[in-house]
Each structure stands twice: as C-alpha cells, then as structure tokens.
XYZ file of C-alpha atoms in Angstrom:
426
model
C 0.000 0.000 0.000
C 1.101 3.517 -0.661
C 3.484 2.812 -3.549
C 3.448 4.931 -6.718
C 0.877 4.204 -9.379
C 2.574 2.625 -12.379
C 1.396 1.217 -15.666
C 3.389 -1.139 -17.853
C 2.975 -0.133 -21.523
C 3.830 -3.675 -22.618
C 0.759 -5.242 -20.983
C -2.921 -4.609 -21.518
C -3.976 -4.429 -17.905
C -3.514 -1.980 -15.098
C -1.673 -3.023 -11.946
C -2.852 -0.607 -9.267
C -2.290 0.161 -5.598
C -4.068 2.569 -3.278
C -2.460 5.248 -1.167
C -2.602 5.185 2.615
C -4.366 8.398 3.591
C -6.646 11.170 2.388
C -7.561 14.554 3.783
C -11.169 15.125 4.808
C -12.985 18.334 5.736
C -16.484 18.295 7.203
C -18.224 21.157 5.456
C -20.473 21.695 8.490
C -17.442 22.899 10.458
C -16.265 25.637 8.138
C -17.539 28.613 6.245
C -17.350 27.750 2.555
C -17.272 31.338 1.449
C -14.245 32.072 3.632
C -12.346 29.051 2.389
C -13.037 29.337 -1.330
C -10.706 32.297 -1.684
C -7.903 30.611 0.277
C -7.932 27.253 -1.499
C -9.134 27.985 -5.017
C -5.623 28.216 -6.445
C -4.683 24.865 -4.910
C -7.972 23.039 -5.412
C -7.848 23.462 -9.169
C -4.729 21.298 -9.293
C -5.728 18.623 -6.803
C -8.268 15.857 -6.845
C -11.184 16.789 -4.591
C -14.255 14.657 -4.021
C -17.496 15.364 -2.203
C -18.983 12.449 -0.301
C -21.845 11.936 2.097
C -20.921 10.470 5.455
C -23.567 10.385 8.127
C -25.339 13.718 8.178
C -22.365 15.872 7.194
C -20.941 16.561 3.783
C -17.230 15.814 3.466
C -14.703 17.079 0.976
C -11.899 14.591 0.342
C -8.392 15.583 -0.735
C -6.697 12.674 -2.497
C -3.047 12.358 -3.442
C 0.176 13.208 -1.619
C 0.288 16.782 -2.907
C -3.283 17.502 -1.846
C -2.800 16.009 1.631
C 0.569 17.736 2.015
C -1.071 21.179 1.810
C -2.338 22.209 5.262
C -5.989 23.276 5.485
C -8.104 24.383 8.416
C -10.193 21.588 9.973
C -8.726 18.913 7.667
C -8.568 15.457 9.225
C -6.224 12.772 7.895
C -8.055 9.479 7.392
C -6.876 6.045 6.320
C -9.218 3.614 4.537
C -6.986 0.667 5.458
C -6.273 -0.973 8.799
C -3.889 -3.921 9.144
C -3.873 -4.220 5.363
C -7.668 -4.574 5.091
C -10.094 -1.952 3.722
C -12.323 -0.431 6.419
C -13.785 2.533 4.479
C -14.910 1.781 0.944
C -16.069 5.347 0.238
C -12.518 6.597 0.643
C -11.083 3.715 -1.414
C -13.564 4.531 -4.168
C -12.320 8.136 -4.219
C -8.683 7.024 -4.289
C -9.270 4.612 -7.174
C -11.131 7.298 -9.077
C -8.230 9.691 -8.540
C -5.692 7.041 -9.571
C -7.469 6.112 -12.782
C -8.748 9.462 -13.987
C -6.304 12.001 -12.541
C -2.963 10.132 -12.355
C -3.132 7.631 -15.220
C -5.649 9.546 -17.363
C -7.297 6.374 -18.631
C -10.772 5.020 -19.123
C -11.094 1.918 -16.880
C -13.584 0.406 -19.328
C -10.669 -0.214 -21.675
C -8.337 -2.016 -19.245
C -8.546 -5.333 -17.392
C -7.634 -4.733 -13.744
C -5.154 -6.711 -11.647
C -5.424 -5.817 -7.959
C -3.084 -6.967 -5.202
C -4.705 -8.037 -1.937
C -3.410 -9.077 1.492
C -3.156 -12.786 2.166
C -5.727 -12.426 4.967
C -8.374 -10.714 2.807
C -11.904 -11.893 3.617
C -14.511 -13.223 1.208
C -16.694 -10.158 1.804
C -13.820 -7.814 0.988
C -13.077 -9.631 -2.265
C -16.695 -9.598 -3.381
C -17.041 -5.896 -2.556
C -13.969 -5.200 -4.675
C -15.451 -7.106 -7.604
C -18.768 -5.270 -7.306
C -17.081 -1.874 -7.294
C -14.823 -2.656 -10.230
C -17.548 -4.119 -12.434
C -20.484 -1.924 -11.406
C -18.874 1.508 -11.138
C -15.766 1.309 -13.282
C -17.112 -1.211 -15.817
C -13.745 -2.929 -16.227
C -13.789 -5.702 -18.881
C -12.028 -8.180 -16.559
C -10.613 -8.447 -13.063
C -8.119 -10.561 -11.150
C -7.234 -10.490 -7.460
C -3.760 -11.749 -6.602
C -2.273 -12.244 -3.140
C 0.643 -10.003 -2.218
C 2.765 -13.021 -1.264
C 2.150 -14.746 -4.611
C 3.182 -11.641 -6.546
C 6.365 -11.311 -4.481
C 7.153 -14.948 -5.321
C 6.641 -14.223 -9.023
C 8.997 -11.248 -8.755
C 11.732 -13.493 -7.335
C 11.095 -16.361 -9.761
C 10.365 -18.841 -6.952
C 6.946 -20.580 -7.068
C 7.502 -22.003 -3.576
C 8.766 -19.670 -0.866
C 8.002 -18.113 2.502
C 7.238 -14.426 2.048
C 7.946 -12.070 4.945
C 6.108 -8.879 3.968
C 6.766 -6.032 6.402
C 4.942 -2.914 5.303
C 3.596 0.216 6.927
C 0.620 -1.130 8.819
C 1.577 -4.721 9.605
C 3.951 -7.616 9.040
C 2.695 -10.815 7.395
C 4.419 -14.155 6.955
C 2.806 -16.273 4.219
C 4.002 -19.570 2.721
C 3.492 -19.922 -1.033
C 3.517 -23.385 -2.631
C 3.397 -23.725 -6.430
C 1.909 -20.250 -6.745
C -0.803 -20.590 -4.069
C -0.849 -19.163 -0.540
C -1.288 -21.781 2.200
C -3.932 -19.906 4.186
C -3.771 -22.134 7.276
C -0.144 -21.124 7.840
C -0.406 -17.346 7.350
C 0.820 -15.392 10.380
C 0.518 -11.636 10.961
C 1.607 -8.965 13.433
C 0.435 -5.354 13.935
C 4.058 -4.211 14.071
C 5.028 -2.481 10.833
C 6.779 0.675 9.746
C 4.127 3.011 11.153
C 4.306 1.378 14.586
C 8.101 1.731 14.611
C 7.747 5.381 13.572
C 5.374 5.995 16.500
C 7.858 4.328 18.866
C 10.654 6.563 17.587
C 8.510 9.695 17.988
C 7.585 8.790 21.570
C 11.199 8.012 22.425
C 12.408 11.352 21.037
C 9.649 13.200 22.911
C 10.712 11.538 26.167
C 14.186 13.003 25.589
C 12.780 16.512 25.106
C 13.061 16.519 21.300
C 10.044 18.043 19.568
C 9.507 17.572 15.832
C 8.058 20.718 14.302
C 5.696 20.025 11.387
C 6.769 21.749 8.181
C 3.649 23.916 8.069
C 4.253 25.363 11.574
C 7.225 27.599 10.713
C 8.946 29.472 7.944
C 12.626 30.167 7.397
C 13.559 33.822 7.013
C 16.967 34.718 5.620
C 18.531 37.412 7.800
C 22.024 37.227 6.279
C 23.466 35.295 3.324
C 23.218 31.573 4.230
C 21.897 32.445 7.693
C 18.244 31.789 8.474
C 15.882 32.601 11.292
C 12.956 30.323 12.159
C 9.639 32.127 12.530
C 6.856 30.110 14.156
C 3.425 30.218 12.510
C 0.150 29.773 14.367
C -2.661 27.778 12.763
C -5.183 27.176 15.565
C -7.635 25.338 13.298
C -5.174 22.571 12.407
C -6.514 19.193 13.504
C -4.606 16.847 15.773
C -4.644 14.095 13.132
C -2.997 16.407 10.588
C -0.356 17.530 13.080
C 0.513 13.917 13.871
C 0.556 13.013 10.182
C 3.017 15.836 9.449
C 5.260 14.804 12.350
C 5.178 11.146 11.292
C 6.405 12.064 7.807
C 9.543 13.576 9.351
C 9.969 10.824 11.965
C 9.688 8.194 9.220
C 12.540 9.850 7.332
C 14.655 9.863 10.509
C 13.962 6.153 10.925
C 14.898 5.337 7.340
C 18.081 7.424 7.464
C 19.663 6.389 10.773
C 18.066 3.146 12.013
C 19.448 -0.331 11.384
C 18.764 -3.739 12.865
C 21.319 -4.660 15.561
C 23.510 -7.699 14.995
C 22.447 -9.164 18.353
C 19.368 -8.674 20.570
C 19.255 -5.125 21.916
C 20.622 -4.652 25.420
C 20.254 -1.323 27.234
C 23.645 -1.562 28.912
C 25.603 -2.604 25.844
C 24.198 0.241 23.724
C 24.269 2.997 26.367
C 27.591 4.419 25.069
C 26.946 3.901 21.372
C 28.250 6.807 19.182
C 25.572 9.386 18.341
C 24.401 9.999 14.787
C 23.321 13.535 13.807
C 20.138 14.335 11.890
C 19.067 17.798 10.761
C 15.346 18.512 11.144
C 13.492 20.685 8.604
C 13.614 23.663 11.004
C 17.421 23.544 11.021
C 17.729 21.931 14.452
C 20.297 19.123 14.573
C 19.472 16.236 16.879
C 21.702 13.387 18.033
C 20.331 9.845 17.964
C 22.107 7.083 19.856
C 20.725 3.784 21.128
C 17.333 4.386 19.483
C 18.981 3.663 16.136
C 19.145 0.004 17.161
C 16.390 -0.260 19.764
C 13.538 0.766 17.438
C 14.321 -1.816 14.681
C 14.828 -4.551 17.285
C 11.136 -4.230 18.211
C 10.488 -6.330 15.099
C 12.399 -9.165 16.759
C 11.426 -8.471 20.387
C 8.006 -6.716 20.531
C 8.143 -6.384 24.335
C 10.798 -3.655 23.871
C 8.002 -1.284 22.843
C 6.649 -1.320 26.389
C 9.873 0.257 27.670
C 9.281 3.407 25.600
C 7.404 6.195 27.454
C 3.991 6.715 25.901
C 3.742 3.207 24.431
C 2.441 1.535 27.601
C -0.904 0.729 25.944
C 0.902 -1.791 23.776
C 1.169 -4.012 26.861
C -2.467 -5.061 26.334
C -1.692 -6.886 23.094
C 2.035 -7.533 23.566
C 1.616 -11.113 24.899
C -0.036 -12.137 21.613
C 2.527 -10.457 19.346
C 5.509 -12.540 18.250
C 8.867 -11.514 16.874
C 9.875 -12.145 13.255
C 11.863 -15.356 13.855
C 9.028 -16.907 15.869
C 6.468 -15.948 13.200
C 8.595 -17.569 10.490
C 9.125 -20.819 12.393
C 5.452 -21.076 13.445
C 4.288 -20.503 9.887
C 6.623 -23.163 8.466
C 5.647 -25.656 11.174
C 1.986 -25.329 10.141
C 2.870 -26.490 6.635
C 3.256 -30.071 5.427
C 6.503 -31.711 6.438
C 7.402 -32.335 2.786
C 7.840 -28.649 1.943
C 9.299 -27.281 5.184
C 12.903 -27.705 4.076
C 12.228 -25.839 0.828
C 10.502 -22.995 2.704
C 13.429 -22.602 5.112
C 15.776 -22.196 2.149
C 13.544 -19.686 0.301
C 12.555 -16.955 2.758
C 11.805 -13.765 0.812
C 11.841 -10.284 2.341
C 9.433 -7.715 0.901
C 7.889 -4.388 1.866
C 9.233 -0.978 2.836
C 10.128 -1.916 6.416
C 12.038 -4.960 5.154
C 14.410 -2.554 3.395
C 15.927 -1.551 6.741
C 19.699 -2.002 6.937
C 20.957 -5.315 8.321
C 17.433 -6.741 8.695
C 18.149 -9.620 6.316
C 21.380 -10.585 8.098
C 19.832 -10.384 11.569
C 16.786 -12.478 10.610
C 18.965 -15.150 9.016
C 21.222 -15.258 12.087
C 18.292 -15.654 14.515
C 16.647 -18.327 12.376
C 19.855 -20.334 12.207
C 19.883 -20.388 16.016
C 16.196 -21.265 16.476
C 15.358 -23.499 13.494
C 15.777 -27.294 13.409
C 19.380 -28.359 12.997
C 18.715 -30.124 9.701
C 17.168 -27.015 8.111
C 19.200 -25.026 5.618
C 18.134 -21.441 6.314
C 18.428 -18.887 3.524
C 16.902 -15.398 3.666
C 16.696 -13.772 0.245
C 16.216 -10.089 -0.494
C 16.877 -7.919 -3.502
C 19.985 -5.798 -3.093
C 17.979 -2.915 -4.507
C 15.761 -1.477 -1.759
C 13.340 -0.088 -4.358
C 12.764 -3.572 -5.791
C 12.240 -4.930 -2.282
C 9.699 -2.189 -1.540
C 7.802 -2.637 -4.811
C 8.162 -6.413 -5.242
C 4.379 -6.856 -5.304
C 3.995 -4.458 -8.224
C 6.911 -6.087 -10.062
C 5.343 -9.516 -9.584
C 1.987 -8.220 -10.816
C 3.485 -6.839 -14.014
C 5.249 -10.165 -14.639
C 2.116 -12.219 -13.974
C -0.108 -10.092 -16.208
C 2.339 -10.319 -19.106
C 2.291 -14.135 -19.207
C 0.365 -15.643 -22.106
C -1.002 -18.399 -19.873
C -2.467 -15.819 -17.517
C -4.920 -14.416 -20.056
C -7.360 -17.325 -19.570
C -7.495 -16.693 -15.809
C -9.303 -13.336 -15.910
C -12.670 -12.955 -14.159
C -14.608 -11.399 -17.031
C -17.511 -8.951 -16.958
C -19.771 -11.512 -18.632
C -18.956 -14.087 -15.933
C -19.727 -11.515 -13.263
C -23.119 -10.756 -14.832
C -23.914 -14.469 -15.094
C -22.645 -15.749 -11.727
C -22.409 -12.681 -9.490
C -19.635 -11.326 -7.265
C -19.216 -14.589 -5.323
C -17.724 -16.161 -8.467
C -14.513 -14.258 -7.714
C -13.718 -16.975 -5.141
C -13.495 -19.575 -7.909
C -11.726 -17.437 -10.508
C -9.210 -15.904 -8.085
C -8.381 -18.605 -5.515
C-alpha cells in the first residue's frame, strides 16, 4: 500500500495500488465562502471529491500533494487498517483519482489486476469485484495475493514471504503459486508502529519535531536563516501527527538499522551518536534508538519500555517476533515442503528494506530453526525492488500468455455474481 501508481505499456492491464491516507474536511465545520478564496488556487490542481458520510458533507483531498497542503479543519483518514479496507467510500475516491487524474485512462478499456493481502476476507473480495464491475465497468478483473506476486517477482513458485509494510507484518508460505492460508501469520508491528515508537522516544528526551507547516525560514544574512513560528489554531490533531510522522519516518529510514544481536540497554548505552538535521534547522543526536527501534520487530516487548507506548502491553503477549512468526508458519505447513521454505525466505515491503534486517533475521533463524534445516533469507539488493516487489510480480504475472485465460470477465460476473470471484481468483 502507498506505492506509486505505475502502468506497464507492454501489458494490456492496469496493476494498481491505493495510497494510505486522504484529507477530509467536514463542510459543516467551516464557512465555505471564507475558504473558497484561500484554497481555489490549490484546489484546481488537486483531486477533490465530495462524499456523504452520516449527516455531514465531506470534501476529500486525495493524493500526496493535496494532503501535504495544510488546510483548516482537515482530518487525515486512512481507509486501510492492518492491510484490510475499512472505508470503501474513501477507497472509491482514491481509485477514481488514480485512474482518472494520475493515469488519465478510461477503466472500461483495461482489465484490472489488484493486489490483496493474504488475509483478505470473502466479503472484501466480493465488494472489490462489485465496485470494479459496477462503477468502473472494467472488462475483466483478477485479485492476486501479495505473497504470490512477491514470489513471481523473485522467480520462486515455492517460498516463505515475509512482507513487512507500513501497517503490519505478514508471513505467508506460497507453494506452487498458491498461498497456504492455514499457515499465514501476521503482526500489527510495521513501519508506522516503529515510527510511532521513535517519535515517543524522542519526545521523552525533550526533542520536539516541528511540522513543516508550523514555521517558515527567514533569511537574515546570506546563508543564515531565522525560524519564525506560525500559528494555525484550526489545524486538527490528526494532521499535526501526520506531518510529524512524515519527518519521523525519514529519521527512521536514514539512521536506524537492525542490531547484529538482541538489543541490550547496557551494551548500547555508550553507542556513538548519529546527527540528523530537522526541517527547522535543528540538529538532533540519535544514539541507542537507532538500534532499539528496529529490534522491536524481533522483540516486541521492547516497545513497552518506551514512554507513551504503555498501551501496547495489552496486546504484547499475543505479538511474536519475526523469527518466531517464520518458524510457526513453516511448522503449520506439510513436512514435505518445510525444508524448501526454510531455504527460500523472501523479504518484501518498505520496512524490510531496513539495513541489516536480512542478516539479523537469518542469524536468529539459524539459532532457532531445526538443525537439519538449511536457512536462507533472500532479499533484492535494490531497496526499491524490495519495496515494490508486489507491483513487479503483478506486471510479470499479467504479461504471461497463460495468464490471459485466468481473468474474471464482466460476462462471468453478470452471469454468476460477485461470489464467483472466489473460484476465478483462488
């Protein structure tokens, strides 16, 4: 989720993803006449949708540029939780923006290949089919599991896919191109959770991240700037947090790396500090957090030691670290394929691009797996390919000649209904 929208000119179908968030303004809370003048120059360039939610009328701002522009009373909403759609009205607006504003195409002319999480429910799949065929009138549709597409991207029909994205981490075994549903394991710890942990840890040390909209830099002498704070009292809490998370996420990606061994407070207390310059010009020093935050993937209980993350204790006992998730998932599979899965563990997703994550996971698995198992963790050396492996796999799958007979066509939908997607897209 959240990757750029791309279209392969060599294939006749569209491989599409949705973004994570949209901006939403309840028109009952603001004076339209006062806002028209302020936003008219921006609104003409951004995708804006009106939708009815409850009794209030909402204006949705879709796309990273539209959400990045601060507006009074604008809330930041996500249609996806733990990889599953929870607000179809927002998803509808995002798809409309993707097709008509970004790609400038008529969906009636393109079969649609959509990636879905391995844990997607039957109701979610049928709702997707209804929306695609009824509103967008696509000629054909196919739903493919994220794990299967990652396997296609690596050229391995049988593998164990460890997909660590923004909202969650999922471990899914794939055998001959099919996900083994009984062995899928998931965790709520993903990139966004780690970003929240980093923000809370920095706050506990007295470091405040100023959102980009809350100040301006004024040049007082050549190459010397003064920071002038700006006051926007009508900025929502969700937008403030969203703006801070964007910066905290960049800090995480720039300085964090998985430790070679399990994190220990004493051992890392004197670790050399790494500087990071915030957008307001302030330079902060980050020490042990560089290793502690990534190690939460391996030892979730570490999150409870961060001030402000105490609520995590309620679910912590049920959350397992990456090595345990991998071993549990493999042990739920047939004995005949376990050895092959141990030797074909694929890393995918943005969070999986973190430095040293591959080496640390392989090391821990070698210590905890059966002695006879040959453990091999595979990951593309290119972090962009690792992040977008699902899209790459989708473009490969859709270009295969043998795939063309697998489409769920519009005529089949009209004859059998949305439930037929379960048979056509197993």
